[in-house]
Amino acid sequence: MKTLISTASAFLLISTTAFAATFTSVESKIGKVLAGENGMTLYTFSKDATNKSNCNGGCAQSWPPLYADASDKAQGPYSVIKRDDGTMQWAKDGQPLYFWVNDRRAGDTTGHGVGGAWAVARP
């Protein structure tokens, strides 16, 4: 019985640790923003549908998705969605999350408002 409990506890710890390392919040010129574990700001795209990315091809080159691993699990407001190319992507409250290639440092928010369709994700 102890082995079963220890194994289950280890699995839960690994799952929680993998999830917790994916997101953080950072201060920016426009307040706290949601960021990837690298500290770079995450964005949402107003042309996405709930749980569906509409940013593919060239769009995804400028706005790289926050990819998820096959072992990543949804937790709280965070979920994992399948992209058109079969890769997995993180979403918050059903909105897929992206980075912006023109952000250079943690806390940059140069993508906020681009094309009237991109907004920083908030923690």
GROMACS .gro file of C-alpha atoms in nm, residues 18-113:
model
   96
   18ALA     CA    1   0.526   2.050  -1.501
   19PHE     CA    2   0.211   2.261  -1.501
   20ALA     CA    3   0.339   2.523  -1.257
   21ALA     CA    4   0.660   2.581  -1.454
   22THR     CA    5   0.468   2.673  -1.770
   23PHE     CA    6   0.318   3.004  -1.653
   24THR     CA    7   0.423   3.307  -1.453
   25SER     CA    8   0.320   3.669  -1.430
   26VAL     CA    9   0.553   3.962  -1.490
   27GLU     CA   10   0.529   4.336  -1.446
   28SER     CA   11   0.512   4.540  -1.765
   29LYS     CA   12   0.448   4.901  -1.860
   30ILE     CA   13   0.077   4.815  -1.876
   31GLY     CA   14   0.059   4.618  -1.550
   32LYS     CA   15   0.087   4.248  -1.469
   33VAL     CA   16   0.076   4.018  -1.770
   34LEU     CA   17   0.071   3.643  -1.808
   35ALA     CA   18   0.402   3.505  -1.931
   36GLY     CA   19   0.560   3.176  -2.024
   37GLU     CA   20   0.819   3.023  -1.796
   38ASN     CA   21   1.081   3.221  -1.993
   39GLY     CA   22   0.919   3.545  -1.869
   40MET     CA   23   0.800   3.646  -2.215
   41THR     CA   24   0.452   3.795  -2.244
   42LEU     CA   25   0.167   3.578  -2.369
   43TYR     CA   26  -0.108   3.708  -2.597
   44THR     CA   27  -0.456   3.615  -2.714
   45PHE     CA   28  -0.597   3.660  -3.066
   46SER     CA   29  -0.951   3.798  -3.100
   47LYS     CA   30  -1.004   3.599  -3.423
   48ASP     CA   31  -0.963   3.267  -3.240
   49ALA     CA   32  -1.270   3.069  -3.143
   50THR     CA   33  -1.302   2.916  -2.799
   51ASN     CA   34  -1.055   2.624  -2.781
   52LYS     CA   35  -0.960   2.677  -3.148
   53SER     CA   36  -0.654   2.855  -3.289
   54ASN     CA   37  -0.704   3.046  -3.612
   55CYS     CA   38  -0.340   3.158  -3.621
   56ASN     CA   39  -0.161   2.912  -3.849
   57GLY     CA   40   0.108   2.925  -4.119
   58GLY     CA   41   0.264   3.272  -4.147
   59CYS     CA   42   0.059   3.398  -3.855
   60ALA     CA   43   0.214   3.133  -3.627
   61GLN     CA   44   0.563   3.238  -3.742
   62SER     CA   45   0.502   3.589  -3.609
   63TRP     CA   46   0.291   3.471  -3.317
   64PRO     CA   47   0.445   3.140  -3.200
   65PRO     CA   48   0.196   2.930  -3.005
   66LEU     CA   49   0.271   2.832  -2.647
   67TYR     CA   50   0.309   2.466  -2.728
   68ALA     CA   51   0.207   2.198  -2.480
   69ASP     CA   52   0.357   1.852  -2.445
   70ALA     CA   53   0.144   1.543  -2.488
   71SER     CA   54   0.179   1.477  -2.114
   72ASP     CA   55   0.054   1.824  -2.011
   73LYS     CA   56  -0.285   1.829  -1.841
   74ALA     CA   57  -0.550   2.095  -1.804
   75GLN     CA   58  -0.574   2.262  -1.465
   76GLY     CA   59  -0.801   2.541  -1.350
   77PRO     CA   60  -0.846   2.800  -1.627
   78TYR     CA   61  -0.565   2.642  -1.833
   79SER     CA   62  -0.639   2.381  -2.097
   80VAL     CA   63  -0.460   2.211  -2.383
   81ILE     CA   64  -0.606   2.235  -2.733
   82LYS     CA   65  -0.517   2.060  -3.058
   83ARG     CA   66  -0.400   2.285  -3.342
   84ASP     CA   67  -0.479   2.227  -3.711
   85ASP     CA   68  -0.130   2.080  -3.762
   86GLY     CA   69  -0.185   1.828  -3.480
   87THR     CA   70   0.043   1.997  -3.227
   88MET     CA   71  -0.088   2.086  -2.884
   89GLN     CA   72  -0.118   2.440  -2.747
   90TRP     CA   73  -0.198   2.593  -2.410
   91ALA     CA   74  -0.511   2.805  -2.371
   92LYS     CA   75  -0.643   3.012  -2.082
   93ASP     CA   76  -1.020   3.031  -2.038
   94GLY     CA   77  -1.048   2.870  -2.382
   95GLN     CA   78  -0.832   3.134  -2.552
   96PRO     CA   79  -0.515   2.997  -2.718
   97LEU     CA   80  -0.191   3.158  -2.595
   98TYR     CA   81   0.091   3.295  -2.813
   99PHE     CA   82   0.424   3.474  -2.791
  100TRP     CA   83   0.513   3.772  -3.018
  101VAL     CA   84   0.840   3.759  -3.213
  102ASN     CA   85   0.910   4.130  -3.164
  103ASP     CA   86   0.918   4.111  -2.784
  104ARG     CA   87   1.284   4.105  -2.685
  105ARG     CA   88   1.285   4.097  -2.304
  106ALA     CA   89   1.067   3.964  -2.026
  107GLY     CA   90   0.784   4.208  -1.967
  108ASP     CA   91   0.786   4.353  -2.320
  109THR     CA   92   0.432   4.406  -2.451
  110THR     CA   93   0.498   4.530  -2.805
  111GLY     CA   94   0.232   4.296  -2.943
  112HIS     CA   95  -0.052   4.447  -2.741
  113GLY     CA   96  -0.302   4.601  -2.984
   0.00000   0.00000   0.00000
